[in-house]
Amino acid sequence: MLYAALSRFRFAIRVRTILLFTLLLPAAAGAQFPISGLFNPTGITTDLDGNLIVLSNLQGSLLLSKYSSDGVLLGQAPFSSGLDGSLATDPGSGLIFLLNSFGDVWLIDPTDLSTFFFFNVKSVPTDASSIYDVASQTTSAQSGLIQPRAAQTSYGDIAISRRNGNFNLYVSGLSVAFPFILRIPLVPNASGLLVPGTSDVILTSLASAAPNDNLARGVAVNQNGWVLTTLPFNLGPIGNSDFLYAFQEEKAPDKGGTLGVDHKRIFPSEFSSSRGMATDRLGKLYVATGIIGSVCGVGGILIFPDFASGLCIPLADQATSSPWDFATSPDGTAAYLIVRHFLNGAGQILRVDLRGAIFADVPFDHWARSSIEGIFRAGLTTGCGNARYCPSSQVSRAEMAVFLLRGIHDSAYTPPAATGGVFSDVPAGYWAAPWIEQLAEEGQTAGCGGGRYCPEQSVSRAEMAVFLLRAKHGPGFTPPPATGTVFADVPAGFWAAAWIERLAAEGITTGCGNGSYCPTNPVTRAEMAVFLARTFAIPTL
């Protein structure tokens, strides 16, 4: 399998002596969490099928283990390079990348845990002439303090980005006492094989060094091109503390990105430390951390639906253990967290259910939770801010335009710039003007009459029926005539009766209860989530 993947994606590899012994075990019944019996586990990821790949210690060497999503052991293989390592899954090839503290990068086939050596980070040509220091907010060579190729430099975490035709690795390192983030592009050589190109030191923190700073941080990158890490900031008399820092790939701080827009400190509370970071296929970013002010207590997982706020899932009874690394399931419904005992290195893998944990105001038992989280995972919404969804709030016609166009196209869709000349009450500078004008351009709306769109007006359930069916079937769709017999409060002569009855016929609505549809009621954001999930066949869990 690995040879096929290497051939297809054309990685230029060098094979080292590999001790490979894979034991495939029959699956046991029932979930097996927490997974125990691991010594000093250091890395975890999920493959494209949702299985867990874990790296731990084994009598002075390393052990690769593969578990099902239910925690059933599927196979193990000893691994003989280094004493630690972090893992990341390549979304393109499905291969697992392993980075150890010496800078060795290996490729792992998740099907049988076979391994091949790829390259060593310290052998890659490096540009360290322009490095952004988050402590001083200056860009320079930083007096040569960051030396990615030096013998004493160590490496901590790895993340993978495939965007806009580019294939980049992001690794965290420690040069003496100063943490840094390095970007390594993978580019085709003369034979068309992927090899590391010249790496680029993007950012560091030269805050005064302290013992707690002497570790490489975590790093993650999401599908939208945001790279996340933690770096120390000097807080004066009380010493240093780690803060989350994020930057855009295309507008990295060492290349002139704008502070506060393209790169920024994104959470106002301090971290004790963190090297466990992950993302999912939907773009959410996660951090496994120790103390975060008073937000997470001793240990927890911090989730970022956006960069305005974080939502914490605290972990119970972690007084003797610390979160180390973790991975998320491909669908974003579960996290798999490594916790290690402070003294004896004993490790466990915990499974944390993330359903009901995306928005603080949408608990697991909320009637519309599965649909709300479904449209979030599909990228149709990021909530209403501050890690909330505001399920009881009414949906405005402006918001409706955004929801519909993301459903019609995809979560990455961006409409053309607005002209301000389509509707008299939607100037070009209005926040949703591009979405509203594009909705009209695609024939999905003619406005609310009199040349206006009424963007702040709430959408009624009758209007919603029209919006949804046009979005699903196209602007030329016309429903069959109404019978007036489907809902007690929707007679055949009601202006939207045909649309409402068709919406019911397609299984998108069952009404508002007691045989009624409530056509003039405003649509709430919770109801909107259900409507959208059913209209666009969005998976819900």
Coordinates of C-alpha atoms in Angstrom, one line a residue:
M1 CA 0.0 0.0 0.0
L2 CA 2.8 2.5 0.9
Y3 CA 4.6 1.8 -2.3
A4 CA 1.5 2.5 -4.3
A5 CA 0.9 5.8 -2.4
L6 CA 4.5 6.8 -2.8
S7 CA 4.3 6.0 -6.5
R8 CA 1.1 7.9 -7.0
F9 CA 2.1 11.0 -5.0
R10 CA 5.8 10.7 -6.0
F11 CA 7.6 11.2 -2.7
A12 CA 11.4 11.0 -3.1
I13 CA 12.3 8.7 -0.2
R14 CA 15.4 7.1 1.2
V15 CA 14.9 3.8 2.9
R16 CA 16.7 3.2 6.2
T17 CA 17.0 0.0 8.1
I18 CA 13.5 -0.7 9.4
L19 CA 12.4 -3.1 12.0
L20 CA 8.9 -3.9 11.0
F21 CA 6.6 -6.3 12.7
T22 CA 2.9 -5.8 12.2
L23 CA 0.4 -7.8 14.2
L24 CA -3.2 -7.6 13.0
L25 CA -5.7 -8.5 15.7
P26 CA -9.3 -9.5 15.4
A27 CA -11.7 -6.6 16.4
A28 CA -13.2 -7.0 19.8
A29 CA -16.8 -6.0 20.6
G30 CA -17.6 -2.8 22.3
A31 CA -15.7 0.5 22.9
Q32 CA -12.3 0.2 24.6
F33 CA -11.8 3.7 26.0
P34 CA -9.8 4.8 27.9
I35 CA -6.9 3.0 26.2
S36 CA -4.3 2.2 28.9
G37 CA -0.9 0.4 29.1
L38 CA 1.0 2.9 27.0
F39 CA 4.4 4.2 28.2
N40 CA 5.2 7.9 27.4
P41 CA 2.9 8.2 24.4
T42 CA 4.0 11.2 22.4
G43 CA 2.0 11.4 19.1
I44 CA -1.5 10.6 17.9
T45 CA -3.4 11.2 14.7
T46 CA -6.4 9.7 12.8
D47 CA -6.1 8.3 9.3
L48 CA -8.6 9.1 6.6
D49 CA -10.8 6.2 7.7
G50 CA -11.0 7.5 11.3
N51 CA -8.6 4.9 12.9
L52 CA -6.1 6.1 15.5
I53 CA -2.4 5.9 14.9
V54 CA -0.4 6.3 18.2
L55 CA 3.3 6.6 18.9
S56 CA 4.6 5.5 22.3
N57 CA 7.8 4.2 24.0
L58 CA 8.8 0.6 24.0
Q59 CA 11.8 -0.5 26.0
G60 CA 14.1 2.3 24.8
S61 CA 12.6 2.4 21.3
L62 CA 9.2 3.4 19.9
L63 CA 6.0 1.6 19.2
L64 CA 3.4 2.4 16.5
S65 CA -0.1 1.2 17.4
K66 CA -3.3 1.3 15.3
Y67 CA -6.7 1.4 17.0
S68 CA -10.2 1.5 15.6
S69 CA -12.3 4.6 16.4
D70 CA -13.9 2.5 19.2
G71 CA -10.5 1.9 20.8
V72 CA -10.0 -1.7 19.6
L73 CA -6.3 -2.5 18.9
L74 CA -5.9 -3.4 15.2
G75 CA -2.1 -3.7 14.9
Q76 CA 1.3 -2.7 16.3
A77 CA 4.8 -2.3 14.9
P78 CA 8.1 -1.4 16.7
F79 CA 9.8 1.7 15.3
S80 CA 13.5 2.2 15.7
S81 CA 14.2 5.9 15.1
G82 CA 14.4 8.3 18.1
L83 CA 12.7 8.3 21.4
D84 CA 9.7 10.5 20.7
G85 CA 7.8 12.0 17.8
S86 CA 4.6 13.7 16.6
L87 CA 2.3 12.6 13.9
A88 CA 0.2 14.3 11.2
T89 CA -2.0 12.9 8.4
D90 CA -1.6 14.0 4.8
P91 CA -5.1 14.7 3.5
G92 CA -4.0 14.1 -0.1
S93 CA -2.1 10.7 0.0
G94 CA -3.5 9.4 3.3
L95 CA 0.1 8.8 4.5
I96 CA 1.1 9.6 8.1
F97 CA 4.1 12.0 8.6
L98 CA 6.2 11.4 11.7
L99 CA 8.6 14.0 13.0
N100 CA 11.0 13.2 15.9
S101 CA 13.0 15.6 18.0
F102 CA 16.2 15.1 15.9
G103 CA 14.3 16.4 12.9
D104 CA 13.9 13.1 11.1
V105 CA 10.7 13.0 9.0
W106 CA 9.3 9.5 8.2
L107 CA 6.3 8.4 6.2
I108 CA 3.9 5.7 7.6
D109 CA 1.4 3.6 5.7
P110 CA -1.7 3.5 8.0
T111 CA -2.9 0.2 6.6
D112 CA 0.0 -1.9 7.8
L113 CA 2.3 0.6 9.7
S114 CA 5.2 0.2 7.4
T115 CA 7.6 3.1 7.5
F116 CA 10.0 4.9 5.1
F117 CA 12.5 7.6 5.9
F118 CA 11.9 10.9 3.9
F119 CA 14.4 13.6 5.0
N120 CA 15.9 15.3 8.0
V121 CA 14.9 18.9 8.7
K122 CA 18.4 19.9 9.5
S123 CA 19.6 18.9 6.0
V124 CA 17.2 21.2 4.3
P125 CA 18.5 24.6 3.1
T126 CA 16.9 27.3 5.3
D127 CA 16.2 31.0 4.9
A128 CA 16.5 32.6 8.4
S129 CA 17.1 36.2 7.2
S130 CA 13.6 37.5 7.9
I131 CA 12.0 36.2 11.1
Y132 CA 9.1 37.9 12.9
D133 CA 9.5 38.1 16.7
V134 CA 6.1 38.2 18.3
A135 CA 7.6 39.7 21.5
S136 CA 9.2 42.8 19.9
Q137 CA 6.9 42.8 16.8
T138 CA 10.0 43.2 14.6
T139 CA 11.2 41.4 11.5
S140 CA 14.9 40.7 11.1
A141 CA 17.5 37.9 11.2
Q142 CA 17.0 38.2 15.0
S143 CA 20.8 38.3 15.6
G144 CA 21.2 34.8 14.4
L145 CA 19.6 33.3 17.5
I146 CA 17.4 31.0 15.5
Q147 CA 19.4 28.2 13.9
P148 CA 17.2 25.4 12.5
R149 CA 20.1 23.4 11.3
A150 CA 22.3 23.5 14.5
A151 CA 23.1 20.3 16.3
Q152 CA 21.5 21.4 19.5
T153 CA 18.2 22.4 17.8
S154 CA 15.3 20.1 18.6
Y155 CA 11.9 19.7 16.9
G156 CA 8.4 19.2 18.4
D157 CA 5.3 19.1 16.2
I158 CA 4.4 18.8 12.6
A159 CA 1.3 20.0 10.6
I160 CA 0.4 19.6 6.9
S161 CA -1.2 22.0 4.5
R162 CA -2.4 21.4 0.9
R163 CA -3.9 24.5 -0.4
N164 CA -4.0 26.4 -3.7
G165 CA -1.6 23.9 -5.4
N166 CA 1.0 24.2 -2.6
F167 CA 2.1 21.4 -0.3
N168 CA 3.7 22.8 2.9
L169 CA 4.9 21.2 6.2
Y170 CA 4.9 23.4 9.3
V171 CA 7.2 22.2 12.1
S172 CA 7.8 23.7 15.6
G173 CA 11.4 23.8 16.8
L174 CA 13.5 25.1 19.7
S175 CA 16.8 26.9 19.0
V176 CA 18.7 26.9 22.4
A177 CA 15.9 28.5 24.4
F178 CA 13.8 30.2 21.7
P179 CA 10.8 28.4 20.0
F180 CA 10.2 29.0 16.3
I181 CA 7.9 27.9 13.5
L182 CA 9.5 26.6 10.2
R183 CA 7.7 26.2 6.9
I184 CA 9.0 23.5 4.6
P185 CA 7.6 23.4 1.0
L186 CA 7.5 20.0 -0.7
V187 CA 8.2 20.6 -4.4
P188 CA 8.9 18.4 -7.4
N189 CA 12.5 17.8 -8.4
A190 CA 13.8 17.3 -12.0
S191 CA 12.4 13.8 -11.9
G192 CA 9.0 14.9 -10.7
L193 CA 9.5 13.5 -7.2
L194 CA 8.4 15.5 -4.2
V195 CA 11.4 16.8 -2.2
P196 CA 11.8 19.5 0.5
G197 CA 12.5 22.9 -0.9
T198 CA 14.2 25.8 1.0
S199 CA 12.6 26.2 4.4
D200 CA 11.6 29.5 5.9
V201 CA 11.7 30.5 9.5
I202 CA 8.4 32.4 9.9
L203 CA 8.2 33.5 13.5
T204 CA 9.7 33.1 16.9
S205 CA 9.5 34.7 20.4
L206 CA 12.6 36.2 21.9
A207 CA 10.8 36.9 25.2
S208 CA 13.4 36.4 28.0
A209 CA 14.1 32.7 28.3
A210 CA 13.0 30.8 31.3
P211 CA 13.0 27.0 32.0
N212 CA 9.4 26.6 31.1
D213 CA 10.1 28.1 27.7
N214 CA 12.6 25.4 26.8
L215 CA 10.3 23.2 24.7
A216 CA 9.0 23.1 21.2
R217 CA 5.4 24.2 20.9
G218 CA 2.5 22.6 19.1
V219 CA 1.5 23.6 15.6
A220 CA -1.7 23.1 13.5
V221 CA -3.0 24.5 10.2
N222 CA -6.6 24.4 9.0
Q223 CA -8.1 24.2 5.6
N224 CA -8.6 27.9 5.5
G225 CA -4.8 28.5 5.8
W226 CA -4.7 29.6 9.4
V227 CA -1.6 28.3 11.2
L228 CA -1.9 28.1 15.0
T229 CA 0.8 27.8 17.7
T230 CA 1.7 29.0 21.2
L231 CA 4.6 31.3 21.9
P232 CA 5.8 32.9 25.2
F233 CA 5.3 36.6 25.9
N234 CA 7.1 38.5 28.6
L235 CA 4.6 39.7 31.2
G236 CA 7.1 41.8 33.1
P237 CA 7.6 41.0 36.9
I238 CA 5.4 37.9 36.8
G239 CA 7.5 36.3 34.1
N240 CA 6.6 34.7 30.8
S241 CA 3.4 33.0 29.8
D242 CA 2.3 31.3 26.6
F243 CA -0.3 32.8 24.3
L244 CA -2.0 31.4 21.3
Y245 CA -0.8 32.9 18.1
A246 CA -2.2 32.5 14.6
F247 CA -1.2 33.7 11.1
Q248 CA -2.4 33.3 7.5
E249 CA -0.3 31.2 5.2
E250 CA -0.3 33.6 2.3
K251 CA 0.2 36.6 4.6
A252 CA 2.7 35.4 7.1
P253 CA 4.2 37.9 9.5
D254 CA 7.7 37.7 8.1
K255 CA 6.3 38.6 4.7
G256 CA 4.5 41.8 5.7
G257 CA 1.2 40.5 6.9
T258 CA -0.9 43.0 8.9
L259 CA -0.7 42.6 12.7
G260 CA -4.2 42.1 14.1
V261 CA -5.6 41.0 10.8
D262 CA -3.3 38.4 9.1
H263 CA -1.5 37.4 12.3
K264 CA -2.5 37.9 15.9
R265 CA -2.6 36.7 19.4
I266 CA -6.1 35.2 19.5
F267 CA -7.0 34.5 23.1
P268 CA -6.6 36.9 26.1
S269 CA -5.7 34.3 28.7
E270 CA -2.4 32.7 29.5
F271 CA -1.4 29.1 28.9
S272 CA 0.9 27.1 31.1
S273 CA 2.1 25.3 28.0
S274 CA 0.7 23.3 25.1
R275 CA 2.1 21.2 22.3
G276 CA -1.1 19.3 21.5
M277 CA -2.9 20.9 18.6
A278 CA -5.1 19.6 15.8
T279 CA -7.6 20.6 13.2
D280 CA -10.4 18.7 11.4
R281 CA -11.5 18.5 7.8
L282 CA -13.9 21.3 8.5
G283 CA -11.4 23.9 9.7
K284 CA -11.9 24.0 13.4
L285 CA -8.8 24.3 15.5
Y286 CA -8.3 22.6 18.8
V287 CA -5.7 22.9 21.6
A288 CA -5.0 20.4 24.4
T289 CA -3.6 22.4 27.3
G290 CA -2.9 22.6 31.0
I291 CA -4.0 25.7 33.0
I292 CA -5.7 28.4 30.9
G293 CA -6.4 31.1 33.4
S294 CA -9.6 29.9 35.0
V295 CA -11.2 28.7 31.8
C296 CA -10.1 25.1 31.6
G297 CA -8.8 24.4 35.1
V298 CA -6.0 21.8 35.3
G299 CA -6.5 20.3 31.9
G300 CA -8.9 20.5 28.9
I301 CA -9.5 20.9 25.2
L302 CA -10.0 24.4 23.8
I303 CA -12.0 24.6 20.6
F304 CA -12.0 27.5 18.3
P305 CA -15.1 27.8 16.1
D306 CA -13.6 31.1 15.1
F307 CA -10.7 33.3 16.4
A308 CA -12.9 35.6 18.4
S309 CA -13.3 33.1 21.3
G310 CA -12.7 29.6 22.6
L311 CA -14.8 27.0 24.1
C312 CA -13.3 24.7 26.8
I313 CA -14.1 21.1 27.6
P314 CA -12.5 20.6 31.1
L315 CA -11.1 17.2 31.9
A316 CA -11.9 15.7 35.3
D317 CA -9.2 14.6 37.8
Q318 CA -6.1 15.5 35.9
A319 CA -4.2 16.5 39.1
T320 CA -1.4 14.0 38.4
S321 CA -1.5 13.9 34.6
S322 CA -1.2 16.4 31.8
P323 CA -2.7 16.6 28.3
W324 CA 0.0 15.9 25.8
D325 CA -1.2 15.5 22.3
F326 CA -4.5 14.8 20.6
A327 CA -6.3 14.2 17.3
T328 CA -9.8 14.7 16.1
S329 CA -12.0 12.3 14.2
P330 CA -12.4 13.3 10.5
D331 CA -16.0 14.4 11.1
G332 CA -15.1 16.5 14.1
T333 CA -17.4 14.6 16.5
A334 CA -14.7 13.2 18.8
A335 CA -11.3 14.0 20.2
Y336 CA -8.7 11.5 21.2
L337 CA -6.4 12.9 23.9
I338 CA -3.1 11.6 25.2
V339 CA -2.7 12.2 29.0
R340 CA 0.6 11.3 30.7
H341 CA 1.4 10.9 34.4
F342 CA 3.8 13.6 35.6
L343 CA 6.2 11.1 37.3
N344 CA 6.1 7.6 35.8
G345 CA 5.2 8.3 32.2
A346 CA 2.1 6.1 32.2
G347 CA -0.2 7.1 29.4
Q348 CA -3.8 6.9 28.5
I349 CA -5.9 7.8 25.5
L350 CA -9.2 9.4 26.4
R351 CA -12.1 9.8 24.0
V352 CA -14.0 13.1 24.3
D353 CA -17.4 13.5 22.6
L354 CA -17.4 16.8 20.9
R355 CA -21.0 16.7 20.0
G356 CA -22.8 19.4 21.9
A357 CA -19.4 21.1 22.5
I358 CA -19.2 23.3 19.5
F359 CA -21.4 26.1 20.7
A360 CA -21.8 27.0 24.4
D361 CA -25.6 27.7 23.9
V362 CA -26.3 24.4 22.1
P363 CA -26.1 21.6 24.6
F364 CA -26.1 17.9 23.6
D365 CA -29.9 17.6 24.3
H366 CA -30.9 20.7 22.3
W367 CA -33.6 19.6 19.8
A368 CA -31.8 21.0 16.8
R369 CA -28.2 20.3 17.9
S370 CA -27.4 17.7 15.2
S371 CA -28.6 20.1 12.5
I372 CA -26.8 23.1 14.0
E373 CA -23.6 21.2 14.3
G374 CA -24.1 19.7 10.8
I375 CA -24.3 23.1 9.1
F376 CA -21.3 24.2 11.2
R377 CA -19.3 21.2 10.0
A378 CA -20.4 21.9 6.5
G379 CA -19.1 25.4 6.8
L380 CA -22.4 27.2 6.4
T381 CA -22.1 29.0 9.7
T382 CA -19.6 29.9 12.4
G383 CA -22.2 30.9 14.9
C384 CA -23.1 34.3 16.1
G385 CA -19.8 35.0 18.0
N386 CA -18.3 34.2 21.4
A387 CA -18.6 30.5 20.7
R388 CA -22.4 30.8 20.6
Y389 CA -25.0 30.0 17.9
C390 CA -28.0 32.0 19.2
P391 CA -30.5 29.3 18.3
S392 CA -33.5 31.3 19.4
S393 CA -32.6 34.4 17.5
Q394 CA -34.6 35.2 14.3
V395 CA -32.9 34.9 10.9
S396 CA -32.7 38.2 8.9
R397 CA -33.0 38.3 5.1
A398 CA -29.4 39.4 5.0
E399 CA -28.3 36.3 6.9
M400 CA -30.5 34.2 4.7
A401 CA -28.6 35.3 1.6
V402 CA -25.3 34.0 3.2
F403 CA -26.8 30.7 4.3
L404 CA -28.4 30.0 0.9
L405 CA -25.3 30.9 -1.3
R406 CA -23.0 28.8 0.9
G407 CA -25.5 25.9 0.6
I408 CA -25.9 26.3 -3.2
H409 CA -22.1 26.6 -3.8
D410 CA -19.9 25.5 -0.9
S411 CA -18.4 26.8 2.4
A412 CA -15.4 28.4 0.6
Y413 CA -17.6 30.4 -1.8
T414 CA -17.1 34.2 -1.9
P415 CA -19.4 36.4 -3.9
P416 CA -18.2 39.2 -6.2
A417 CA -17.9 42.7 -4.7
A418 CA -21.1 44.6 -4.3
T419 CA -22.0 47.6 -6.5
G420 CA -24.6 49.1 -4.3
G421 CA -26.9 49.6 -7.3
V422 CA -29.2 46.5 -7.0
F423 CA -31.4 47.4 -4.1
S424 CA -31.9 50.9 -2.7
D425 CA -31.6 49.7 0.9
V426 CA -28.4 47.7 0.4
P427 CA -25.4 50.1 -0.1
A428 CA -22.1 48.6 -1.3
G429 CA -20.7 49.0 2.2
Y430 CA -23.4 46.9 3.9
W431 CA -21.8 43.8 5.5
A432 CA -24.0 41.3 3.4
A433 CA -24.2 43.4 0.2
P434 CA -22.1 41.1 -1.9
W435 CA -24.2 38.1 -0.8
I436 CA -27.6 39.9 -1.4
E437 CA -26.6 41.1 -4.8
Q438 CA -25.3 37.7 -5.9
L439 CA -28.5 36.1 -4.6
A440 CA -30.5 38.4 -6.9
E441 CA -28.0 37.9 -9.8
E442 CA -28.7 34.1 -9.6
G443 CA -32.4 34.7 -9.7
Q444 CA -33.1 33.5 -6.2
T445 CA -34.7 36.8 -5.0
A446 CA -36.4 39.9 -6.4
G447 CA -36.3 41.7 -3.1
C448 CA -39.2 42.7 -0.9
G449 CA -40.8 45.2 -3.3
G450 CA -40.3 48.8 -4.3
G451 CA -36.7 48.1 -5.4
R452 CA -35.7 47.1 -1.8
Y453 CA -34.4 44.0 -0.2
C454 CA -35.3 44.7 3.5
P455 CA -32.1 43.1 4.8
E456 CA -32.8 43.5 8.5
Q457 CA -36.3 42.1 8.2
S458 CA -36.9 38.7 9.7
V459 CA -37.6 35.8 7.3
S460 CA -41.0 34.3 7.7
R461 CA -41.7 30.5 7.4
A462 CA -43.7 31.2 4.2
E463 CA -40.8 33.1 2.7
M464 CA -38.4 30.4 3.8
A465 CA -40.3 27.8 1.7
V466 CA -39.8 29.8 -1.4
F467 CA -36.1 30.5 -0.7
L468 CA -35.3 26.9 0.0
L469 CA -37.0 25.4 -3.0
R470 CA -35.5 27.9 -5.4
A471 CA -32.1 27.2 -3.9
K472 CA -32.6 23.4 -4.2
H473 CA -34.1 23.3 -7.7
G474 CA -33.0 26.5 -9.3
P475 CA -34.6 29.9 -9.8
G476 CA -37.0 28.6 -12.6
F477 CA -38.7 26.1 -10.3
T478 CA -42.4 26.3 -10.0
P479 CA -44.2 24.0 -7.5
P480 CA -47.5 22.2 -8.3
P481 CA -50.7 23.9 -7.4
A482 CA -51.7 23.8 -3.7
T483 CA -54.6 21.7 -2.5
G484 CA -55.1 23.5 0.8
T485 CA -55.3 20.2 2.6
V486 CA -51.8 19.7 4.0
F487 CA -51.7 22.3 6.8
A488 CA -54.8 23.7 8.6
D489 CA -53.4 27.3 8.5
V490 CA -52.3 27.2 4.8
P491 CA -55.4 27.4 2.6
A492 CA -55.0 26.9 -1.2
G493 CA -55.4 30.6 -1.8
F494 CA -52.5 31.6 0.5
W495 CA -49.7 33.3 -1.6
A496 CA -47.1 30.7 -0.6
A497 CA -49.3 27.7 -0.3
A498 CA -47.9 25.8 -3.2
W499 CA -44.3 26.3 -2.0
I500 CA -45.2 25.3 1.6
E501 CA -47.0 22.1 0.5
R502 CA -44.1 21.2 -1.8
L503 CA -41.6 21.8 1.0
A504 CA -43.6 19.3 3.1
A505 CA -43.8 16.8 0.1
E506 CA -40.0 16.8 -0.1
G507 CA -39.6 16.0 3.6
I508 CA -38.0 19.4 4.4
T509 CA -40.8 20.4 6.9
T510 CA -43.4 18.7 9.0
G511 CA -44.9 22.0 10.1
C512 CA -44.9 23.7 13.5
G513 CA -47.1 21.1 15.2
N514 CA -50.8 20.3 15.6
G515 CA -51.3 20.1 11.8
S516 CA -50.2 23.7 11.3
Y517 CA -47.3 25.4 9.5
C518 CA -47.3 28.8 11.1
P519 CA -46.5 30.6 7.8
T520 CA -46.2 34.1 9.2
N521 CA -43.9 33.1 12.2
P522 CA -40.3 34.3 11.9
V523 CA -37.7 31.6 11.4
T524 CA -35.3 31.1 14.2
R525 CA -31.6 30.1 13.7
A526 CA -32.4 26.7 15.1
E527 CA -35.2 26.1 12.7
M528 CA -33.0 27.5 9.9
A529 CA -30.3 24.9 10.7
V530 CA -32.9 22.1 10.3
F531 CA -34.3 23.6 7.1
L532 CA -30.8 23.9 5.6
A533 CA -29.6 20.4 6.6
R534 CA -32.6 18.8 5.0
T535 CA -32.6 21.0 1.9
F536 CA -28.9 20.5 1.0
A537 CA -28.7 16.9 2.4
I538 CA -26.1 17.9 5.0
P539 CA -25.0 15.0 7.3
T540 CA -26.1 15.3 10.9
L541 CA -24.9 13.2 13.9

